[in-house]
Amino acid sequence: MAEQPFSQSSTVTDHLSRGYERLTQLLALLSSSPANPSTTAPAIVLVDKAMFCIAAALSELQTTSPCSIDSPTAAEDSRNGTDSKKRCKKNVQSWTIVTSVPHFDGHQWRKYGQKRIHSSEFPRSYYKCTHSKDQGCKATKTIQQKEDKISNPPKYVVSYSMHHTCKAIETHEIPIVVDSLAITNEHSTSSSQVASPDLSPVLPKPVADIEQVCPIMDYREPHNEANWFEGSGIMSPFADSDIDWERLMS
DNA sequence: GGGATTTGACCAAC
DNA sequence: GTTGGTCAAATCCC
């Protein structure tokens, strides 16, 4: 894909979106790296902060033209008594990215709905932060596969609303790797209750939060070693996907 | 049994 | 009236 100059806001958004996606992938690499945690953890924090900044920028750009980007989830404003089912989110932080790894963004999500969208071949899945109940985190996201059949791996439009306010639960349990297989692996139906072909949830277990800005998942020491790169020294949650890592790195 | 997902119904925005 | 977002009961899986 040829890089283009920033000629218009949509292009800026596109670049930011791709930057965000690549940061998620970098986060995956950092998180899965067996390198010294004392250096990896601060790097993860920095990446997460960078993602936060890009998300804020995307939010700023995209809120200038509300509903222009396939308006996603409704904000959860029920606490203050306002409408909780606004189709077009006004005054709500939201941003949209296009990615091939829609599930891996370092947070835990719980699926709460799925709908077929008019004039769209693929259903849209709705996710809330896992901590929406226990910590009142208002972050939500929707995932919908793009109708771009030539894309390999398939691309997904991921729309986020609200930043996370939750903190990862402190635990000493060994975290697990994100199962990104479902994203690109032929719409596997082997996992539990996969009705939607491609949007099966991916829920890493929480680990100790590294910083307060945003909780960060730690994916070191996966429970499924078969998914990890062998010989490269890098454990990747995308190992079974069709992601062209060399191209991504270019 | 508990937690996560599915799915139809309900409701608000358009 | 149509469409999209959320809820909640039913269901499934570990």
XYZ file of C-alpha atoms (C1' of nucleotides) in Angstrom:
278
model
C 0.000 0.000 0.000
C 1.554 3.222 -1.068
C 1.918 5.941 1.490
C 0.196 9.130 0.498
C 0.732 12.673 1.636
C -1.679 14.202 4.065
C -3.877 15.899 1.552
C -7.111 15.727 3.511
C -8.421 14.762 6.891
C -9.555 11.369 5.730
C -6.010 10.600 4.754
C -4.782 11.789 8.109
C -7.326 9.572 9.745
C -6.202 6.700 7.615
C -2.593 7.211 8.595
C -3.476 7.511 12.229
C -5.578 4.429 11.956
C -2.726 2.452 10.512
C -0.395 3.831 13.110
C -2.773 2.727 15.784
C -2.984 -0.719 14.284
C 0.759 -1.060 14.147
C 1.091 0.093 17.699
C -1.275 -2.646 18.724
C 0.954 -5.082 16.934
C 4.027 -3.607 18.563
C 2.271 -3.925 21.871
C 1.699 -7.557 21.076
C 5.346 -8.094 20.358
C 6.481 -6.270 23.440
C 3.984 -7.971 25.616
C 4.868 -11.390 24.364
C 8.576 -10.884 24.422
C 10.468 -12.892 26.992
C 12.945 -10.062 27.314
C 13.758 -8.431 30.590
C 10.465 -7.264 32.103
C 12.175 -4.327 33.715
C 12.693 -2.822 30.290
C 9.718 -4.321 28.535
C 7.161 -2.990 30.954
C 8.091 0.680 30.502
C 8.136 0.142 26.754
C 4.646 -1.266 26.928
C 3.538 1.729 28.924
C 4.959 4.067 26.314
C 3.289 2.211 23.495
C 0.033 2.312 25.350
C 0.373 6.015 25.906
C 1.092 6.480 22.221
C -2.026 4.514 21.403
C -3.955 6.715 23.773
C -2.688 9.815 22.014
C -3.546 8.485 18.578
C -6.970 7.490 19.793
C -7.479 11.002 21.092
C -6.362 12.444 17.777
C -8.671 10.157 15.870
C -11.453 11.096 18.194
C -10.812 14.773 17.554
C -10.741 14.282 13.818
C -13.758 12.096 13.640
C -15.967 14.055 15.960
C -15.732 16.991 13.616
C -17.974 15.073 11.279
C -20.284 13.081 13.462
C -21.738 9.931 12.054
C -19.505 10.147 9.077
C -17.757 6.919 9.796
C -20.391 4.320 10.167
C -21.401 5.563 13.516
C -20.738 2.888 16.082
C -21.969 2.237 19.525
C -24.153 4.372 21.591
C -22.663 6.022 24.570
C -23.642 4.870 27.950
C -24.940 8.037 29.396
C -27.604 6.451 31.426
C -25.907 7.489 34.630
C -26.603 11.134 34.098
C -30.074 10.519 32.893
C -29.521 11.302 29.273
C -30.317 9.046 26.390
C -28.473 5.798 26.509
C -29.199 4.740 22.970
C -28.090 7.594 20.826
C -27.289 6.348 17.395
C -25.008 9.242 16.726
C -22.662 9.947 19.544
C -22.240 13.583 20.212
C -19.841 14.842 22.830
C -18.584 11.330 23.260
C -15.067 10.298 22.583
C -15.075 7.921 19.696
C -12.693 6.886 16.985
C -12.533 4.306 14.298
C -9.667 2.277 12.986
C -9.312 -0.354 10.340
C -7.260 -3.313 11.372
C -6.687 -6.950 10.672
C -6.377 -7.686 14.371
C -9.545 -6.213 15.831
C -9.395 -8.093 19.083
C -5.923 -7.326 20.173
C -5.852 -3.894 21.677
C -4.621 -4.721 25.133
C -7.972 -4.645 26.828
C -10.578 -7.136 27.842
C -13.900 -6.992 26.068
C -17.166 -8.717 26.641
C -19.505 -9.250 23.745
C -23.030 -8.108 24.438
C -24.650 -8.132 21.063
C -24.476 -8.796 17.397
C -26.590 -7.488 14.583
C -26.818 -7.733 10.894
C -26.319 -4.303 9.488
C -28.366 -3.076 6.614
C -26.519 -3.205 3.300
C -23.614 -4.961 4.922
C -22.706 -8.537 4.307
C -21.107 -9.080 7.673
C -22.710 -8.677 11.091
C -21.506 -6.096 13.553
C -20.481 -7.240 16.988
C -20.801 -5.088 20.057
C -18.386 -5.215 22.934
C -18.158 -3.601 26.321
C -15.199 -3.440 28.586
C -15.149 -6.458 30.845
C -14.907 -4.072 33.760
C -18.001 -2.129 32.762
C -19.867 -3.517 35.724
C -17.346 -3.894 38.472
C -15.461 -0.700 37.724
C -17.964 1.257 35.718
C -15.706 1.491 32.719
C -17.674 2.967 29.846
C -15.435 1.870 27.038
C -17.235 0.114 24.220
C -16.316 -0.970 20.773
C -17.895 -2.471 17.696
C -16.238 -4.727 15.197
C -17.389 -5.247 11.683
C -15.577 -6.962 8.873
C -14.996 -4.836 5.852
C -16.615 -5.976 2.677
C -13.305 -6.041 0.969
C -13.025 -9.588 -0.220
C -9.611 -9.115 -1.712
C -8.049 -8.229 1.589
C -5.851 -10.884 3.029
C -5.965 -10.957 5.943
C -9.465 -9.545 6.138
C -9.808 -6.068 7.521
C -12.144 -5.049 10.271
C -13.600 -1.707 11.101
C -13.211 -1.250 14.824
C -15.054 1.651 16.361
C -14.208 2.622 19.899
C -16.252 4.781 22.225
C -14.958 6.272 25.423
C -11.555 5.616 26.854
C -11.008 2.983 29.482
C -11.370 4.145 33.031
C -10.839 0.734 34.484
C -7.767 -0.731 36.029
C -6.604 -4.232 35.449
C -7.175 -6.420 38.414
C -4.013 -7.082 40.276
C -3.094 -10.682 40.078
C -0.104 -12.872 39.909
C -1.651 -15.322 37.548
C 0.147 -16.103 34.387
C -1.547 -14.261 31.570
C -2.634 -15.890 28.384
C -2.131 -14.958 24.830
C -4.790 -13.406 22.749
C -6.301 -15.930 20.440
C -6.140 -13.955 17.276
C -6.759 -17.051 15.223
C -10.406 -16.325 14.929
C -9.600 -13.136 13.160
C -7.885 -14.548 10.186
C -7.990 -18.255 10.460
C -10.744 -19.220 8.112
C -13.482 -18.238 10.458
C -12.860 -21.140 12.714
C -15.851 -22.429 14.555
C -13.962 -24.686 16.861
C -13.961 -22.260 19.706
C -16.864 -21.934 21.994
C -20.095 -20.590 20.688
C -18.846 -18.982 17.592
C -21.959 -17.980 15.808
C -20.456 -15.029 14.085
C -17.846 -16.443 11.796
C -15.077 -14.041 12.474
C -15.741 -12.110 15.592
C -15.298 -14.602 18.327
C -14.185 -12.822 21.437
C -10.661 -12.779 22.594
C -10.260 -12.234 26.237
C -6.878 -12.177 27.780
C -6.769 -12.580 31.504
C -5.955 -9.491 33.485
C -2.616 -9.006 35.090
C -1.145 -6.393 37.332
C -1.670 -2.981 35.928
C 1.509 -1.308 34.955
C 0.313 2.222 35.083
C -2.784 4.209 35.643
C -3.216 5.743 32.258
C -4.667 2.640 30.775
C -4.592 -0.902 31.997
C -2.298 -2.983 29.963
C -2.515 -6.662 29.417
C 0.535 -8.751 29.675
C 0.697 -11.666 27.315
C 3.928 -13.223 28.304
C 4.005 -16.924 28.905
C 1.009 -17.960 26.875
C -0.899 -21.038 27.770
C -0.807 -22.210 24.218
C 2.783 -22.475 23.218
C 1.887 -23.829 19.835
C 0.858 -20.403 18.779
C 4.195 -18.842 19.261
C 6.918 -18.218 16.817
C 9.537 -20.857 16.965
C 13.153 -20.105 16.439
C 12.663 -16.416 16.137
C 12.774 -15.785 19.817
C 9.590 -13.845 19.456
C 6.322 -15.114 20.696
C 3.554 -13.685 18.674
C -0.145 -13.836 19.315
C -0.533 -13.583 15.573
C 1.512 -16.611 14.819
C -1.365 -18.497 13.320
C -2.705 -15.590 11.398
C -1.912 -14.696 7.861
C -0.352 -11.432 8.779
C 2.626 -10.592 6.680
C 5.004 -9.462 9.365
C 7.728 -8.489 6.955
C 5.329 -6.230 5.133
C 4.102 -4.772 8.382
C 7.594 -4.037 9.441
C 8.391 -2.279 6.206
C -22.163 -23.266 39.056
C -20.190 -19.300 37.093
C -18.962 -16.690 33.336
C -19.318 -15.728 28.458
C -22.003 -15.808 24.210
C -26.206 -15.906 21.468
C -30.288 -13.996 19.947
C -34.730 -11.922 19.877
C -37.070 -7.954 21.703
C -37.247 -3.317 22.850
C -36.327 1.440 22.179
C -34.451 5.673 20.274
C -32.500 8.095 16.336
C -33.132 9.110 11.765
C -41.216 2.968 9.051
C -36.392 1.641 9.057
C -32.163 1.007 11.188
C -28.850 0.578 14.761
C -27.608 -0.009 19.802
C -28.628 -2.194 24.117
C -30.848 -5.357 27.214
C -31.780 -9.656 29.149
C -33.194 -14.433 29.112
C -31.607 -18.642 27.248
C -27.889 -21.333 26.172
C -23.285 -23.098 26.060
C -18.732 -24.200 27.759
C -15.172 -24.798 31.189
